Coordinates of C-alpha atoms in Angstrom, one line a residue:
Chain A
H1 CA -17.8 4.2 -65.7
L2 CA -17.4 7.3 -64.5
E3 CA -13.9 6.6 -62.5
R4 CA -13.4 6.2 -66.1
K5 CA -14.9 8.7 -67.5
I6 CA -12.8 10.9 -65.5
E7 CA -9.4 9.2 -66.1
D8 CA -9.7 10.4 -69.9
E9 CA -9.3 14.1 -69.2
F10 CA -6.9 14.0 -66.6
Q11 CA -3.9 15.9 -67.8
S12 CA -0.6 14.6 -65.8
F13 CA 1.7 17.2 -63.9
R14 CA 4.4 16.8 -62.7
V15 CA 5.3 18.5 -59.2
A16 CA 9.0 19.3 -60.3
H17 CA 10.5 21.4 -57.4
K18 CA 9.3 22.8 -54.7
P19 CA 6.5 25.2 -56.1
H20 CA 6.7 28.8 -55.2
R21 CA 4.4 29.6 -52.6
S22 CA 3.2 33.3 -53.2
D23 CA 1.3 34.7 -50.6
C24 CA -1.4 35.9 -52.0
R25 CA -2.8 33.1 -53.0
D26 CA -5.1 30.6 -51.1
V27 CA -3.4 27.3 -51.0
V28 CA -6.0 24.3 -50.2
L29 CA -3.2 22.2 -50.7
D30 CA 0.3 22.6 -50.3
L31 CA 2.5 20.1 -52.6
S32 CA 5.3 20.9 -51.4
N33 CA 6.3 17.8 -50.1
M34 CA 5.5 15.9 -53.2
T35 CA 7.8 16.6 -55.0
N36 CA 8.9 14.3 -57.9
Q37 CA 5.7 12.9 -57.8
T38 CA 3.4 12.6 -61.0
I39 CA -0.2 13.6 -60.3
K40 CA -3.4 13.9 -62.2
L41 CA -5.5 17.2 -62.5
G42 CA -8.9 17.0 -63.9
S43 CA -11.7 18.9 -64.5
G44 CA -11.5 22.8 -62.6
L45 CA -8.0 22.8 -62.0
R46 CA -5.7 24.3 -64.6
Q47 CA -1.7 24.3 -64.4
D48 CA -0.1 27.7 -64.4
S49 CA 3.6 27.3 -65.1
D50 CA 4.2 25.5 -61.9
A51 CA 1.5 26.3 -59.8
I52 CA -2.3 25.1 -59.9
S53 CA -4.8 26.8 -59.6
A54 CA -9.1 26.5 -59.8
M55 CA -10.7 27.9 -62.9
R56 CA -14.5 27.4 -61.3
A57 CA -16.3 27.9 -58.2
G58 CA -16.4 23.9 -56.3
K59 CA -15.6 21.4 -54.5
F60 CA -12.1 20.2 -54.2
S61 CA -11.9 16.4 -54.6
Y62 CA -9.4 13.8 -54.8
S63 CA -9.1 10.7 -55.4
K64 CA -6.9 8.0 -54.8
P65 CA -3.7 7.4 -55.6
N66 CA -3.2 10.7 -57.4
K67 CA -6.2 11.9 -58.9
Y68 CA -7.5 15.7 -58.2
W69 CA -10.2 17.9 -59.6
V70 CA -13.2 20.2 -58.8
E71 CA -16.3 19.0 -58.6
S72 CA -19.6 21.8 -59.6
S73 CA -23.1 21.8 -60.6
H74 CA -24.7 23.7 -63.7
K75 CA -26.9 24.1 -66.4
R76 CA -24.4 23.1 -69.6
Y77 CA -23.1 20.6 -70.2
I78 CA -19.7 19.4 -71.5
P79 CA -19.5 16.4 -73.3
R80 CA -17.3 13.6 -72.5
T81 CA -16.5 9.8 -74.2
E82 CA -18.9 7.0 -72.3
D83 CA -20.8 9.4 -71.4
H84 CA -25.0 8.5 -71.4
V85 CA -27.2 11.3 -72.3
L86 CA -30.9 12.0 -73.4
G87 CA -30.8 13.7 -76.5
I88 CA -33.6 15.3 -78.5
V89 CA -33.7 14.7 -82.3
V90 CA -33.6 18.1 -84.0
D91 CA -32.9 17.1 -87.7
Y92 CA -31.7 14.2 -89.7
K93 CA -29.8 14.0 -93.5
A94 CA -29.1 10.7 -95.1
D95 CA -27.7 8.7 -92.8
N96 CA -27.0 11.2 -89.8
F97 CA -28.9 12.7 -87.2
W98 CA -28.9 15.8 -85.7
V99 CA -29.5 15.5 -81.8
D100 CA -29.7 18.0 -79.1
I101 CA -27.5 17.2 -76.3
K102 CA -27.8 20.5 -73.9
D103 CA -23.9 21.1 -75.3
S104 CA -21.7 24.3 -74.7
A105 CA -20.1 24.9 -77.8
F106 CA -22.3 22.7 -80.5
A107 CA -26.4 23.6 -79.1
R108 CA -28.3 21.5 -81.5
S109 CA -25.5 19.6 -83.4
C110 CA -24.3 16.6 -82.7
I111 CA -24.4 14.0 -84.9
R112 CA -25.3 10.5 -84.2
R113 CA -24.7 7.9 -86.5
S114 CA -27.5 5.9 -87.6
D115 CA -28.3 2.6 -87.3
T116 CA -31.8 2.4 -87.9
K117 CA -33.5 5.1 -89.3
K118 CA -37.3 4.2 -88.5
H119 CA -36.1 6.4 -84.9
S120 CA -36.3 9.8 -87.9
Q121 CA -38.7 11.7 -86.2
V122 CA -37.8 15.4 -85.5
G123 CA -38.7 15.6 -81.5
T124 CA -37.9 11.8 -80.3
L125 CA -36.0 11.2 -77.3
L126 CA -33.0 9.4 -77.1
Y127 CA -30.7 7.6 -74.5
L128 CA -27.5 7.6 -76.2
R129 CA -23.9 7.3 -75.0
V130 CA -21.0 9.9 -76.3
V131 CA -18.4 8.6 -78.6
K132 CA -16.0 10.8 -79.9
T133 CA -15.3 14.6 -78.5
N134 CA -12.6 16.2 -79.9
I135 CA -12.4 20.3 -79.1
G136 CA -13.4 21.9 -82.5
M137 CA -15.8 19.8 -83.7
N138 CA -19.3 18.7 -83.1
P139 CA -19.6 15.3 -80.3
E140 CA -20.4 12.2 -81.6
L141 CA -22.9 9.7 -80.3
S142 CA -24.1 6.2 -80.5
G143 CA -27.3 3.8 -79.7
T144 CA -25.4 0.7 -79.4
D145 CA -23.2 0.0 -76.8
A146 CA -19.4 -0.5 -77.5
S147 CA -20.2 -4.3 -78.4
G148 CA -22.7 -3.0 -81.4
K149 CA -25.8 -4.2 -79.7
A150 CA -28.6 -2.0 -78.8
S151 CA -29.0 -3.2 -75.5
V152 CA -30.7 -0.3 -72.8
F153 CA -29.6 3.1 -75.9
G154 CA -32.5 4.0 -78.2
P155 CA -35.5 6.1 -78.5
L156 CA -37.7 6.5 -75.1
K157 CA -41.1 6.1 -75.3
D158 CA -44.1 8.0 -73.4
G159 CA -43.3 9.0 -69.6
F160 CA -41.8 12.6 -69.9
M161 CA -38.8 14.0 -69.6
F162 CA -37.4 17.3 -67.8
E163 CA -33.8 19.1 -67.3
T164 CA -32.1 19.2 -64.3
S165 CA -28.1 20.7 -63.5
T166 CA -25.3 18.3 -64.0
G167 CA -24.8 18.0 -60.1
L168 CA -28.4 16.5 -59.9
S169 CA -28.0 14.6 -62.6
R170 CA -25.3 12.9 -61.5
M171 CA -26.4 12.7 -57.7
L172 CA -29.1 10.1 -59.2
L173 CA -26.5 8.0 -60.8
S174 CA -24.4 7.5 -57.7
S175 CA -24.1 4.5 -56.1
P176 CA -25.4 3.7 -53.7
T177 CA -28.7 4.4 -54.9
C178 CA -29.4 8.2 -53.8
P179 CA -31.9 8.6 -51.0
V180 CA -34.4 10.0 -53.3
L181 CA -34.7 7.3 -55.6
E182 CA -34.7 4.7 -53.0
A183 CA -37.5 6.2 -51.0
L184 CA -39.1 6.7 -54.3
G185 CA -38.7 3.2 -54.8
K186 CA -40.0 1.7 -52.0
K187 CA -43.4 2.8 -52.1
L188 CA -43.9 3.3 -56.5
S189 CA -42.7 1.4 -59.2
F190 CA -41.2 3.5 -62.2
E191 CA -38.5 3.4 -64.9
I192 CA -36.0 6.3 -65.0
A193 CA -33.1 7.1 -67.5
T194 CA -30.8 9.7 -66.6
G195 CA -28.3 12.1 -68.9
L196 CA -25.5 12.9 -67.4
N197 CA -25.8 16.1 -69.7
G198 CA -28.5 17.1 -67.1
R199 CA -31.6 15.8 -68.6
V200 CA -33.6 13.1 -67.0
W201 CA -36.8 10.5 -68.2
V202 CA -39.3 9.1 -65.9
N203 CA -41.9 6.5 -67.1
A204 CA -44.7 4.5 -64.6
A205 CA -48.0 3.0 -65.1
A206 CA -49.7 6.1 -63.3
P207 CA -49.5 9.5 -64.5
R208 CA -49.2 10.2 -61.1
S209 CA -46.7 8.1 -60.3
V210 CA -44.6 10.0 -62.7
I211 CA -45.6 13.4 -61.6
I212 CA -45.2 12.2 -58.0
V213 CA -41.2 11.0 -58.9
A214 CA -40.4 14.3 -61.2
N215 CA -41.5 16.5 -58.4
A216 CA -39.6 14.8 -55.5
I217 CA -36.4 14.3 -58.2
M218 CA -36.4 18.4 -58.6
N219 CA -36.9 19.2 -55.4
S220 CA -34.1 17.0 -54.2
E221 CA -31.8 19.9 -55.5
T222 CA -30.5 21.1 -52.6
L223 CA -31.5 18.5 -49.9
S224 CA -30.0 16.4 -47.4
A225 CA -30.3 12.9 -47.7
T226 CA -32.5 12.9 -44.7
Q227 CA -34.4 15.9 -45.8
Q228 CA -34.6 14.1 -49.3
R229 CA -36.1 11.3 -47.3
I230 CA -38.7 13.6 -45.3
M231 CA -39.7 15.4 -48.5
V232 CA -40.3 11.9 -50.6
E233 CA -42.8 10.9 -47.6
K234 CA -44.3 13.7 -47.5
L235 CA -45.4 13.4 -51.4
L236 CA -45.9 10.1 -50.7
A237 CA -48.6 10.5 -48.3
K238 CA -50.5 12.9 -50.6
I239 CA -51.7 10.2 -52.7
S240 CA -52.1 7.5 -50.3
D241 CA -55.5 8.9 -49.2
Chain B
M1 CA -21.0 72.5 -50.6
E2 CA -19.0 70.3 -47.9
Y3 CA -19.0 66.7 -48.8
V4 CA -17.2 65.8 -45.5
N5 CA -18.1 67.5 -42.4
P6 CA -15.2 68.4 -39.9
E7 CA -15.6 65.4 -37.3
G8 CA -14.6 63.2 -41.6
L9 CA -18.3 62.0 -42.0
R10 CA -19.6 62.2 -45.2
L11 CA -23.0 62.9 -46.1
D12 CA -24.6 59.8 -46.2
G13 CA -22.2 59.3 -42.3
R14 CA -19.4 56.8 -43.5
R15 CA -16.0 57.5 -43.3
F16 CA -13.6 58.2 -45.9
N17 CA -13.0 54.8 -46.0
E18 CA -16.1 53.2 -45.6
M19 CA -17.7 51.1 -48.3
R20 CA -21.4 51.1 -48.5
Q21 CA -24.0 48.3 -47.8
I22 CA -23.2 45.0 -50.2
V23 CA -25.4 42.1 -51.1
A24 CA -24.8 39.7 -53.2
E25 CA -27.2 36.8 -54.7
V26 CA -26.1 34.0 -57.3
G27 CA -28.5 32.1 -59.3
V28 CA -32.1 34.3 -59.2
V29 CA -32.4 34.0 -63.0
S30 CA -33.6 30.7 -63.6
K31 CA -33.9 30.2 -66.8
A32 CA -29.9 31.7 -67.5
D33 CA -26.8 29.4 -67.3
G34 CA -25.2 31.6 -64.7
S35 CA -27.0 35.0 -62.9
A36 CA -26.5 37.3 -59.7
V37 CA -28.1 40.4 -58.0
F38 CA -25.4 42.7 -56.9
E39 CA -26.3 45.7 -54.6
M40 CA -24.3 48.4 -53.3
G41 CA -25.5 50.6 -50.9
N42 CA -28.0 51.9 -53.2
T43 CA -27.0 51.0 -56.8
K44 CA -28.5 47.8 -57.8
V45 CA -27.8 45.3 -60.5
I46 CA -28.5 42.0 -62.1
A47 CA -26.6 40.3 -64.2
A48 CA -27.4 36.9 -66.8
V49 CA -24.7 34.8 -68.5
Y50 CA -25.8 32.9 -71.2
G51 CA -23.2 30.2 -72.3
P52 CA -21.2 28.6 -73.4
R53 CA -23.4 27.9 -76.5
E54 CA -23.1 28.0 -79.9
I55 CA -21.8 31.3 -82.0
Q56 CA -25.0 33.0 -83.3
N57 CA -22.9 34.9 -86.2
K58 CA -20.6 32.9 -87.4
S59 CA -18.7 36.1 -88.8
Q60 CA -17.8 37.2 -85.1
Q61 CA -15.9 33.8 -84.8
K62 CA -12.6 34.3 -82.9
N63 CA -9.9 31.6 -83.8
G64 CA -9.6 29.1 -81.3
H65 CA -11.0 31.4 -78.4
A66 CA -14.3 32.1 -77.3
L67 CA -16.7 35.4 -78.5
V68 CA -17.7 37.1 -75.0
L69 CA -20.4 39.9 -75.5
C70 CA -21.8 41.9 -73.0
E71 CA -24.6 44.5 -73.0
Y72 CA -24.9 46.6 -70.7
S73 CA -28.6 48.9 -69.9
M74 CA -30.3 50.8 -67.3
A75 CA -33.4 50.2 -66.4
H76 CA -36.0 53.0 -67.1
F77 CA -36.9 53.2 -63.6
S78 CA -33.4 53.0 -62.4
T79 CA -32.6 56.5 -62.3
G80 CA -35.2 59.7 -60.7
D81 CA -35.8 61.5 -64.3
R82 CA -37.0 58.6 -66.9
R83 CA -34.6 59.3 -69.9
R84 CA -32.9 56.8 -71.1
Q85 CA -33.0 55.8 -75.2
K86 CA -31.7 52.3 -75.9
N87 CA -27.8 52.5 -77.2
D88 CA -26.6 55.8 -75.7
R89 CA -23.0 56.5 -76.1
R90 CA -22.6 55.7 -72.2
S91 CA -24.3 52.1 -72.6
T92 CA -22.1 51.2 -75.4
E93 CA -19.3 53.0 -73.4
L94 CA -20.1 50.5 -70.5
S95 CA -20.4 47.5 -72.5
L96 CA -16.9 47.8 -74.4
V97 CA -15.5 48.5 -71.1
I98 CA -17.4 45.2 -69.1
R99 CA -16.6 43.2 -72.1
Q100 CA -12.9 43.9 -71.9
T101 CA -12.7 43.8 -68.8
M102 CA -13.9 40.0 -68.3
E103 CA -12.7 38.8 -71.3
A104 CA -9.2 39.6 -70.0
C105 CA -10.9 37.3 -66.9
I106 CA -12.3 34.0 -68.8
L107 CA -10.2 31.4 -70.2
T108 CA -11.9 31.6 -73.9
E109 CA -8.9 29.7 -75.4
L110 CA -10.6 26.6 -73.5
L111 CA -14.3 27.5 -75.2
P112 CA -13.4 27.7 -79.2
H113 CA -16.3 27.7 -81.3
S114 CA -18.4 29.4 -78.5
Q115 CA -20.3 32.3 -77.6
I116 CA -20.7 33.7 -73.9
D117 CA -23.4 36.4 -73.4
I118 CA -23.1 38.8 -70.3
F119 CA -26.5 40.9 -70.3
L120 CA -26.2 43.6 -67.0
Q121 CA -29.5 45.6 -66.3
V122 CA -29.5 47.9 -63.7
L123 CA -32.1 48.3 -61.6
Q124 CA -31.6 51.5 -59.1
A125 CA -28.7 53.6 -60.1
D126 CA -27.1 55.8 -57.5
G127 CA -23.6 56.2 -58.0
G128 CA -20.6 52.9 -58.9
T129 CA -22.8 50.8 -62.0
R130 CA -19.9 50.1 -63.8
S131 CA -18.1 48.4 -60.5
A132 CA -21.5 46.5 -59.5
C133 CA -22.0 45.5 -63.1
I134 CA -18.4 43.9 -63.3
N135 CA -19.0 42.6 -59.8
A136 CA -22.3 41.1 -61.0
A137 CA -20.6 39.4 -63.9
T138 CA -18.2 37.8 -61.7
L139 CA -20.6 36.3 -60.1
A140 CA -23.1 35.4 -62.8
L141 CA -20.2 33.8 -64.5
A142 CA -19.0 31.9 -61.8
D143 CA -22.3 30.6 -61.3
A144 CA -22.7 29.3 -65.1
G145 CA -19.2 27.5 -64.4
I146 CA -17.2 29.5 -67.2
P147 CA -13.5 28.9 -66.4
M148 CA -12.0 31.7 -65.4
R149 CA -8.3 32.9 -64.2
D150 CA -9.4 34.5 -61.1
L151 CA -12.4 36.9 -60.0
A152 CA -12.6 40.7 -61.4
V153 CA -13.8 42.8 -59.0
S154 CA -14.2 46.4 -59.1
C155 CA -14.3 49.6 -56.9
S156 CA -14.8 53.6 -57.4
A157 CA -12.9 55.8 -55.2
G158 CA -13.0 59.9 -55.6
Y159 CA -11.4 62.8 -54.5
L160 CA -13.5 65.4 -53.0
N161 CA -12.7 68.6 -49.8
S162 CA -9.4 67.1 -50.0
T163 CA -9.8 64.3 -48.8
P164 CA -9.6 60.6 -51.1
L165 CA -13.2 58.8 -50.3
L166 CA -14.2 55.2 -51.2
D167 CA -17.0 54.3 -53.2
L168 CA -18.8 57.0 -53.9
N169 CA -22.7 57.4 -54.5
Y170 CA -24.7 59.8 -57.3
V171 CA -24.4 62.5 -55.2
E172 CA -20.5 62.7 -54.6
D173 CA -20.0 61.3 -57.6
S174 CA -21.5 64.3 -59.6
A175 CA -19.3 66.7 -57.2
G176 CA -17.6 67.4 -60.3
G177 CA -14.3 66.0 -58.5
A178 CA -12.5 63.3 -59.9
D179 CA -13.6 59.5 -59.8
V180 CA -11.4 56.2 -60.3
T181 CA -13.0 53.2 -61.2
V182 CA -10.6 50.2 -60.9
G183 CA -10.9 46.8 -62.0
I184 CA -8.4 43.9 -60.6
L185 CA -7.4 40.3 -60.4
P186 CA -7.0 40.1 -56.9
K187 CA -5.4 36.8 -56.4
L188 CA -3.2 37.8 -58.9
D189 CA -2.8 40.9 -58.2
K190 CA -3.4 42.6 -61.9
V191 CA -5.6 45.8 -62.4
T192 CA -7.8 45.1 -65.8
L193 CA -10.0 48.4 -65.9
L194 CA -8.8 51.9 -65.0
Q195 CA -10.8 54.7 -65.5
M196 CA -10.9 58.2 -64.3
D197 CA -13.3 61.5 -65.3
A198 CA -11.7 64.6 -64.4
K199 CA -7.5 66.0 -63.6
L200 CA -5.9 64.7 -60.5
P201 CA -2.4 65.4 -59.6
M202 CA 0.1 62.4 -59.6
E203 CA 0.6 61.4 -55.9
T204 CA -3.0 62.3 -55.0
F205 CA -4.3 59.5 -57.7
E206 CA -1.8 57.1 -56.4
T207 CA -3.5 57.9 -53.4
V208 CA -7.3 57.5 -54.6
F209 CA -6.2 54.0 -56.7
A210 CA -4.3 52.6 -53.6
L211 CA -8.0 53.2 -51.7
A212 CA -9.7 51.7 -54.5
S213 CA -7.9 48.8 -54.9
E214 CA -8.0 48.7 -51.1
G215 CA -11.8 48.3 -51.9
C216 CA -11.9 45.6 -54.6
K217 CA -9.4 43.3 -51.7
A218 CA -12.5 43.7 -49.6
I219 CA -15.2 43.1 -52.6
A220 CA -13.3 40.3 -53.3
E221 CA -13.8 38.8 -50.1
R222 CA -17.3 39.1 -50.0
V223 CA -17.4 37.4 -53.3
R224 CA -15.6 34.6 -52.4
E225 CA -18.1 34.0 -49.2
V226 CA -21.1 34.4 -51.8
L227 CA -19.9 31.5 -54.5
Q228 CA -18.5 29.2 -51.1
E229 CA -22.0 29.5 -49.5
N230 CA -23.1 28.5 -52.7
T231 CA -20.9 25.4 -53.3
K232 CA -21.3 23.8 -49.7
Q233 CA -24.8 23.2 -51.0
L234 CA -23.7 21.1 -53.5
E235 CA -21.3 19.0 -50.5
Y236 CA -23.3 16.3 -50.3
R237 CA -24.1 16.1 -54.1
R238 CA -20.9 13.6 -55.0
A239 CA -19.7 11.4 -58.0
A240 CA -19.8 7.9 -56.9

C-alpha cells in the first residue's frame, strides 16, 4: 500500500530535450540520455523549468520503472490519502470529530466522518485512515476501511502511545519486518499500531513488556539492523533475571 | 591601531582570506521540528524552527503562501556587558533582515495556510552574528524538512589597513571600517542579502564583496557536509 501512496503524488515530467547542464549545480543523476521519456517525481523533488532539483535533504531514491523521490524523516507529518495514522480526538461537533494527527498545516483540525458516536470522548486515541487531502483544507479521515467495515480501525484502548519521527514509523511498517520488531517478537507478545504520522501505540499484558517495547523502538532511531538486534537483546536480558 | 601586521597576520593570527573555525550541529533542540547550532569562531548561535504549523494569527495570513516569522534575540550573557533589552532596534532590524533572507529561500507556495517560526538565539557574540544566524537558520530549516530552493548561507567581510578581510570578529568589526555582510544562494548563484556599514569606494567594494562571496561558498560546502552526515544516518531506514 506504500507503493500506491507514492503513486498518487507523483507528477510526471517529460524529459523533452537535453537538459542544460549548468556547472553550478551538483548533478546527482544525469538525465540527458533519457530524452523523450516520462519520469515521475515524488516528494522532495521539484521541477524548475527544465531542471529538476531537490527541495529537501534526504536519500535520493528510485523505483522501477521511472519513479524518483527524496526520502527524509522529520517530526511533522504531511497527510496523504490511504495513510494509516493515529489521531487524538480534540473536539466534537454534531456528527464530525476534530482529530489531531500532527499535521503541518492544520494542527488539531482534521474532520473525521463519525460512524458511531460512542467514541466521542475528547482525548481518545484512534487508528484512522486518511481519506481526502486538499492543499487548502483540513484533511478528512475515516474510521472504516474502503468497504465501510471497521476492521482494524477505531479506538485503541489501554496501552501506551509515544511519538517518533516519520522515518521511524516507515521503518516499523516496512516489510520484511524490521529488525527491532522481529527481535522483540521472538521473546515478547505485544500488540502494536503504527501511524505514518509519527505516532506508535503499544499494548501488552504486562506493563514491563510495554515499556521494553517502547524503549526499544525509541532507541532504534539511528541504529543499523545488527545494532538493533544487539540493543534488543540487552534490554531483554535485563527482564529475564 | 594595526589590524593587519606587515607579515599579513591579523589580530587572531589569521590571514586576510581565512575564515574562523566553523562548528555546526543539527538536531540539538529535541522539542523543535528542526534545530541547529552554528559556531563561527567564538560566535555561537542556536536556531530552532517550528513548523509548518497552523497559523496562529489569521489576520497575518498571506494568500496561498506560508507565513515566515523570525525572531532574533541575544542572550544576556552573549556579550561582555549585560545590557540587552528585549525588542531593541538592532534585534528588530536583524529579525526582519533574516526573515526576508529565509523567505526568499523557502518555497512558501507549497505550504499555504501554514506558519513557519524561526527562533534565533545568540549565545556568544563575537562579530558576524547575523551571518551565523542565517547559516544556523538554513540548517534548522533543512532539519525540519521545509522545502527550500537552495541553502542560504552568509558571510561578512571588511576593509581595514587597506586590506580586504574575510569574516570579521568583534574587535575588527568595531574598528570603524566597512563591514559588508553578504547572503547568497550558492547553487543558484543569487544574492539574497547585502548590507554594509560605513563607506567604501566602488572598486574596493567589489573586491570586498567578492571575498565575502567566496567565504559564503566555503560555508555552503560545510553546511552541505553536515546535512549529508545527518542524512546518512537515515540510510537503512527505507520504505518497503
